[in-house]
CSV table of C-alpha atoms and ligand atoms in Angstrom, one decimal:
chain,number,residue,atom,x,y,z
A,1,MET,CA,109.8,141.6,139.0
A,2,PRO,CA,112.1,142.7,136.2
A,3,TRP,CA,111.4,144.2,132.8
A,4,ILE,CA,113.2,142.2,130.1
A,5,VAL,CA,114.9,144.5,127.5
A,6,GLY,CA,115.9,142.9,124.2
A,7,VAL,CA,118.3,144.8,122.0
A,8,SER,CA,118.3,143.6,118.4
A,9,GLY,CA,120.4,144.5,115.4
A,10,ALA,CA,118.5,147.5,114.0
A,11,SER,CA,120.0,150.9,114.0
A,12,GLY,CA,119.1,152.8,117.2
A,13,THR,CA,121.3,151.7,120.1
A,14,PRO,CA,120.8,155.2,121.7
A,15,TYR,CA,117.0,154.3,121.9
A,16,ALA,CA,118.0,151.2,123.9
A,17,ALA,CA,120.3,153.2,126.1
A,18,ALA,CA,117.6,155.8,126.9
A,19,VAL,CA,115.0,153.1,127.7
A,20,LEU,CA,117.5,151.3,130.0
A,21,ARG,CA,118.5,154.5,131.8
A,22,ALA,CA,114.9,155.5,132.4
A,23,LEU,CA,113.9,152.0,133.7
A,24,LEU,CA,116.9,152.0,136.1
A,25,GLY,CA,116.2,155.6,137.1
A,26,ALA,CA,112.6,154.6,137.9
A,27,GLY,CA,114.0,151.8,140.2
A,28,GLU,CA,112.9,149.0,137.9
A,29,ALA,CA,114.9,145.8,137.7
A,30,VAL,CA,116.1,144.9,134.2
A,31,ASP,CA,117.0,141.7,132.5
A,32,LEU,CA,119.0,142.5,129.4
A,33,VAL,CA,119.4,140.4,126.2
A,34,VAL,CA,121.7,141.7,123.5
A,35,SER,CA,121.4,139.9,120.1
A,36,ARG,CA,124.6,139.0,118.2
A,37,ALA,CA,123.8,141.4,115.4
A,38,SER,CA,123.2,144.3,117.8
A,39,ARG,CA,126.8,144.1,118.8
A,40,LEU,CA,127.6,145.2,115.2
A,41,THR,CA,125.2,148.2,115.4
A,42,LEU,CA,126.6,149.1,118.8
A,43,LEU,CA,130.1,149.0,117.5
A,44,ASP,CA,129.1,151.0,114.5
A,45,GLU,CA,127.1,153.6,116.4
A,46,THR,CA,129.2,154.0,119.6
A,47,GLY,CA,132.6,152.3,118.9
A,48,ILE,CA,131.9,150.0,121.9
A,49,SER,CA,132.6,146.3,121.6
A,50,PHE,CA,130.1,144.5,123.8
A,51,ARG,CA,131.8,141.6,125.6
A,52,ASP,CA,130.1,139.0,127.7
A,53,ALA,CA,133.0,138.7,130.1
A,54,HIS,CA,133.0,142.5,130.6
A,55,TRP,CA,129.3,143.3,130.1
A,56,GLN,CA,129.1,145.6,133.1
A,57,ASP,CA,132.0,147.8,131.9
A,58,ASP,CA,130.7,147.9,128.4
A,59,LEU,CA,127.1,148.5,129.4
A,60,ARG,CA,128.2,151.3,131.8
A,61,GLU,CA,130.2,153.0,129.0
A,62,TRP,CA,127.2,152.6,126.6
A,63,LEU,CA,124.6,154.0,128.9
A,64,ALA,CA,126.8,156.9,129.9
A,65,ARG,CA,127.1,158.0,126.3
A,66,GLY,CA,124.8,160.7,125.0
A,67,ALA,CA,122.9,160.3,121.7
A,68,ASP,CA,125.5,162.8,120.2
A,69,GLY,CA,128.2,160.2,121.0
A,70,LYS,CA,129.7,162.2,123.9
A,71,PRO,CA,131.1,159.8,126.5
A,72,GLY,CA,130.3,160.3,130.2
A,73,THR,CA,127.1,162.3,129.6
A,74,PHE,CA,125.1,160.2,132.0
A,75,ASP,CA,125.8,158.6,135.4
A,76,VAL,CA,124.0,155.2,135.6
A,77,ASP,CA,123.8,152.7,138.5
A,78,LEU,CA,123.7,149.2,137.0
A,79,GLY,CA,122.7,147.6,140.3
A,80,GLY,CA,119.3,146.5,138.9
A,81,VAL,CA,120.6,144.8,135.7
A,82,ARG,CA,120.9,141.1,135.1
A,83,TYR,CA,122.6,140.2,131.8
A,84,TRP,CA,121.9,137.1,129.7
A,85,ASN,CA,123.8,135.9,126.7
A,86,ALA,CA,121.5,135.7,123.6
A,87,GLY,CA,122.8,132.2,122.7
A,88,ASP,CA,121.8,130.8,126.1
A,89,LEU,CA,118.4,129.2,125.4
A,90,ALA,CA,118.5,127.7,128.9
A,91,ALA,CA,118.5,131.2,130.5
A,92,GLY,CA,115.8,132.2,133.0
A,93,PRO,CA,113.7,134.3,130.6
A,94,SER,CA,113.3,131.5,128.1
A,95,SER,CA,110.7,130.0,130.5
A,96,GLY,CA,107.2,131.3,131.2
A,97,SER,CA,107.7,130.4,134.8
A,98,TYR,CA,110.5,133.1,135.1
A,99,PRO,CA,108.9,136.1,136.7
A,100,ALA,CA,108.8,139.2,134.5
A,101,LYS,CA,106.6,142.2,134.0
A,102,GLY,CA,107.0,142.0,130.3
A,103,MET,CA,109.5,142.7,127.5
A,104,LEU,CA,110.6,145.7,125.5
A,105,ILE,CA,112.4,145.1,122.2
A,106,VAL,CA,114.3,148.3,121.4
A,107,PRO,CA,115.3,148.7,118.7
A,108,ALA,CA,113.6,145.8,116.9
A,109,SER,CA,115.1,144.7,113.5
A,110,THR,CA,112.8,143.5,110.8
A,111,ALA,CA,114.5,140.1,111.2
A,112,CYS,CA,113.5,140.1,114.8
A,113,VAL,CA,109.9,141.2,114.0
A,114,ALA,CA,109.7,138.3,111.5
A,115,GLY,CA,111.2,135.8,114.0
A,116,VAL,CA,108.8,136.8,116.8
A,117,ALA,CA,105.7,137.0,114.5
A,118,LEU,CA,106.5,133.5,113.2
A,119,GLY,CA,107.5,132.1,116.6
A,120,LEU,CA,111.0,131.1,115.4
A,121,SER,CA,112.8,131.5,118.8
A,122,LYS,CA,116.1,131.5,117.0
A,123,ASP,CA,117.8,133.0,120.0
A,124,LEU,CA,117.1,133.9,123.6
A,125,LEU,CA,115.7,137.3,122.5
A,126,GLN,CA,113.1,135.8,120.2
A,127,ARG,CA,112.3,133.0,122.5
A,128,THR,CA,111.7,135.4,125.4
A,129,ALA,CA,109.4,137.5,123.1
A,130,SER,CA,107.4,134.4,122.3
A,131,VAL,CA,107.2,133.5,126.0
A,132,THR,CA,106.0,137.0,126.8
A,133,LEU,CA,103.2,136.7,124.3
A,134,LYS,CA,102.1,133.2,125.4
A,135,GLU,CA,102.1,134.4,129.0
A,136,ARG,CA,99.9,137.4,127.9
A,137,ARG,CA,102.4,139.9,129.3
A,138,THR,CA,103.2,143.3,127.9
A,139,LEU,CA,105.4,143.1,124.7
A,140,VAL,CA,106.6,146.4,123.1
A,141,VAL,CA,108.3,146.2,119.8
A,142,ALA,CA,110.1,149.4,118.7
A,143,VAL,CA,110.7,148.5,115.0
A,144,ARG,CA,113.3,150.5,113.1
A,145,GLU,CA,113.5,150.3,109.4
A,146,THR,CA,112.4,152.4,106.4
A,147,PRO,CA,110.8,151.9,104.0
A,148,LEU,CA,108.8,148.9,105.2
A,149,ASN,CA,108.0,146.1,102.8
A,150,GLY,CA,104.7,144.2,102.7
A,151,GLN,CA,106.2,141.2,104.4
A,152,THR,CA,107.3,143.3,107.5
A,153,LEU,CA,104.0,145.1,107.5
A,154,ARG,CA,102.2,141.7,107.7
A,155,HIS,CA,104.5,140.6,110.5
A,156,LEU,CA,103.8,143.8,112.4
A,157,VAL,CA,100.0,143.2,112.0
A,158,ALA,CA,100.5,139.6,113.3
A,159,LEU,CA,102.3,141.0,116.4
A,160,ASP,CA,99.6,143.5,117.0
A,161,ASP,CA,97.0,140.7,116.7
A,162,ALA,CA,99.0,138.7,119.2
A,163,GLY,CA,98.8,141.5,121.7
A,164,ALA,CA,102.1,143.3,121.3
A,165,SER,CA,102.3,147.1,121.1
A,166,VAL,CA,104.2,148.1,117.9
A,167,VAL,CA,105.9,151.4,118.6
A,168,PRO,CA,107.8,152.5,115.5
A,169,ALA,CA,111.1,154.3,116.3
A,170,SER,CA,109.9,157.5,114.7
A,171,PRO,CA,110.5,160.7,116.6
A,172,ALA,CA,108.0,163.5,116.6
A,173,PHE,CA,108.8,167.2,116.6
A,174,TYR,CA,105.9,168.7,118.6
A,175,ALA,CA,107.7,168.2,121.9
A,176,GLY,CA,110.2,171.0,121.4
A,177,ALA,CA,113.3,169.0,120.5
A,178,THR,CA,116.5,171.0,120.2
A,179,HIS,CA,119.1,168.2,120.5
A,180,ILE,CA,119.4,164.6,119.1
A,181,GLN,CA,119.0,163.4,122.7
A,182,ASP,CA,115.5,165.0,122.8
A,183,LEU,CA,114.4,163.0,119.7
A,184,VAL,CA,115.9,159.8,121.1
A,185,ASP,CA,114.2,160.4,124.4
A,186,PHE,CA,110.8,160.9,122.7
A,187,VAL,CA,111.0,157.5,121.1
A,188,ALA,CA,112.2,155.9,124.4
A,189,GLY,CA,109.4,157.7,126.2
A,190,ARG,CA,106.7,156.4,123.9
A,191,VAL,CA,108.1,152.8,124.4
A,192,LEU,CA,107.8,153.3,128.1
A,193,ASP,CA,104.3,154.8,127.7
A,194,ALA,CA,103.3,151.6,125.9
A,195,ALA,CA,104.6,149.6,128.9
A,196,GLY,CA,102.9,151.8,131.5
A,197,VAL,CA,106.2,152.9,133.0
A,198,GLU,CA,106.4,156.4,134.4
A,199,HIS,CA,109.1,158.7,133.1
A,200,GLY,CA,109.9,162.3,132.3
A,201,LEU,CA,111.7,161.8,129.0
A,202,TYR,CA,109.7,164.2,126.9
A,203,ARG,CA,107.3,167.1,127.1
A,204,ARG,CA,103.7,165.8,126.6
A,205,TRP,CA,101.3,167.5,124.3
A,206,ARG,CA,98.7,169.3,126.4
A,207,GLY,CA,96.7,170.9,123.7
A,208,GLY,CA,96.8,174.5,122.4
A,209,LEU,CA,98.8,175.9,119.5
A,210,GLY,CA,98.6,179.4,120.9
A,211,GLY,CA,95.3,179.9,119.1
A,212,GLY,CA,93.1,178.0,121.5
A,213,SER,CA,93.3,174.6,119.8
A,214,THR,CA,91.3,171.8,121.6
A,215,ARG,CA,93.7,169.1,120.5
A,216,GLN,CA,94.4,166.5,123.2
A,217,GLU,CA,97.7,164.8,124.1
A,218,GLN,CA,98.9,162.7,121.1
B,301,FMN,C1,125.2,148.9,110.9
B,301,FMN,C2,123.9,148.1,110.7
B,301,FMN,C3,122.7,148.7,110.8
B,301,FMN,C4,121.5,148.0,110.6
B,301,FMN,N1,120.3,148.6,110.7
B,301,FMN,C5,119.1,147.9,110.6
B,301,FMN,C6,117.9,148.6,110.8
B,301,FMN,O1,117.8,149.8,111.0
B,301,FMN,N2,116.8,147.8,110.7
B,301,FMN,C7,116.8,146.5,110.4
B,301,FMN,O2,115.7,145.9,110.4
B,301,FMN,N3,118.0,145.8,110.3
B,301,FMN,C8,119.2,146.5,110.3
B,301,FMN,N4,120.4,145.8,110.2
B,301,FMN,C9,120.4,144.4,109.8
B,301,FMN,C10,120.2,143.5,111.0
B,301,FMN,O3,121.3,143.7,111.9
B,301,FMN,C11,120.1,142.0,110.5
B,301,FMN,O4,118.9,141.8,109.8
B,301,FMN,C12,120.3,141.0,111.6
B,301,FMN,O5,120.1,139.7,111.1
B,301,FMN,C13,119.3,141.2,112.7
B,301,FMN,O6,119.4,140.2,113.7
B,301,FMN,P1,118.7,140.2,115.1
B,301,FMN,O7,117.3,140.5,114.9
B,301,FMN,O8,118.9,138.8,115.6
B,301,FMN,O9,119.5,141.2,116.0
B,301,FMN,C14,121.6,146.6,110.3
B,301,FMN,C15,122.8,145.9,110.3
B,301,FMN,C16,123.9,146.7,110.5
B,301,FMN,C17,125.3,146.0,110.5
């Protein structure tokens, strides 16, 4: 069964690329939904125009790119990917009878957070998220915005109440990051942690600050 990955129009397309690479590297099948707005962030952040007719070429170029923008940094096999147009509300993932392990929305815009919290289903991405909740499957929402207003905070509480895991795209600095990619991989790793997918994207906290600290993994 596939994981469904929804990419919405928040800044942070490198987070999506890192999650997709890790899922595929772990041998997971992936169904991909890319919102209309996320094509703008992808264009802005990578220079890539995502085209339905050439999605494999564009996705390959995107996933090969490092967080520093360097092309050809990663080698990715897209064999496990199925792509769905976000406007296609008759697509497989729009039904609860479509088999899926769950859904990861990375990055999640505040508009997407609102749409899912209110059950708007304005496109395939939002509809699939609502389906994921109603089927009691894993839904991980990697929201990216700052600061957050009260409205978005209330929507995030509603998502948490509905069973979703809210994983803010906020990198930590305890894992020894030296490059942008390390910070991106930390967020991607925490998204995968919330979904229970094994990965080696970041160095876990094992306790100890050189002074015998008893702190546990965070
Ligand atoms: C370059 C760019 C960066 C954006 N960054 C964010 C962001 O970080 N967080 C956010 O919530 N919205 C951001 N937006 C606005 C969303 O794209 C916009 O709210 C859109 O309606 C989201 O639609 P979607 O959820 O269907 O993808 C950004 C827009 C652009 C063009």
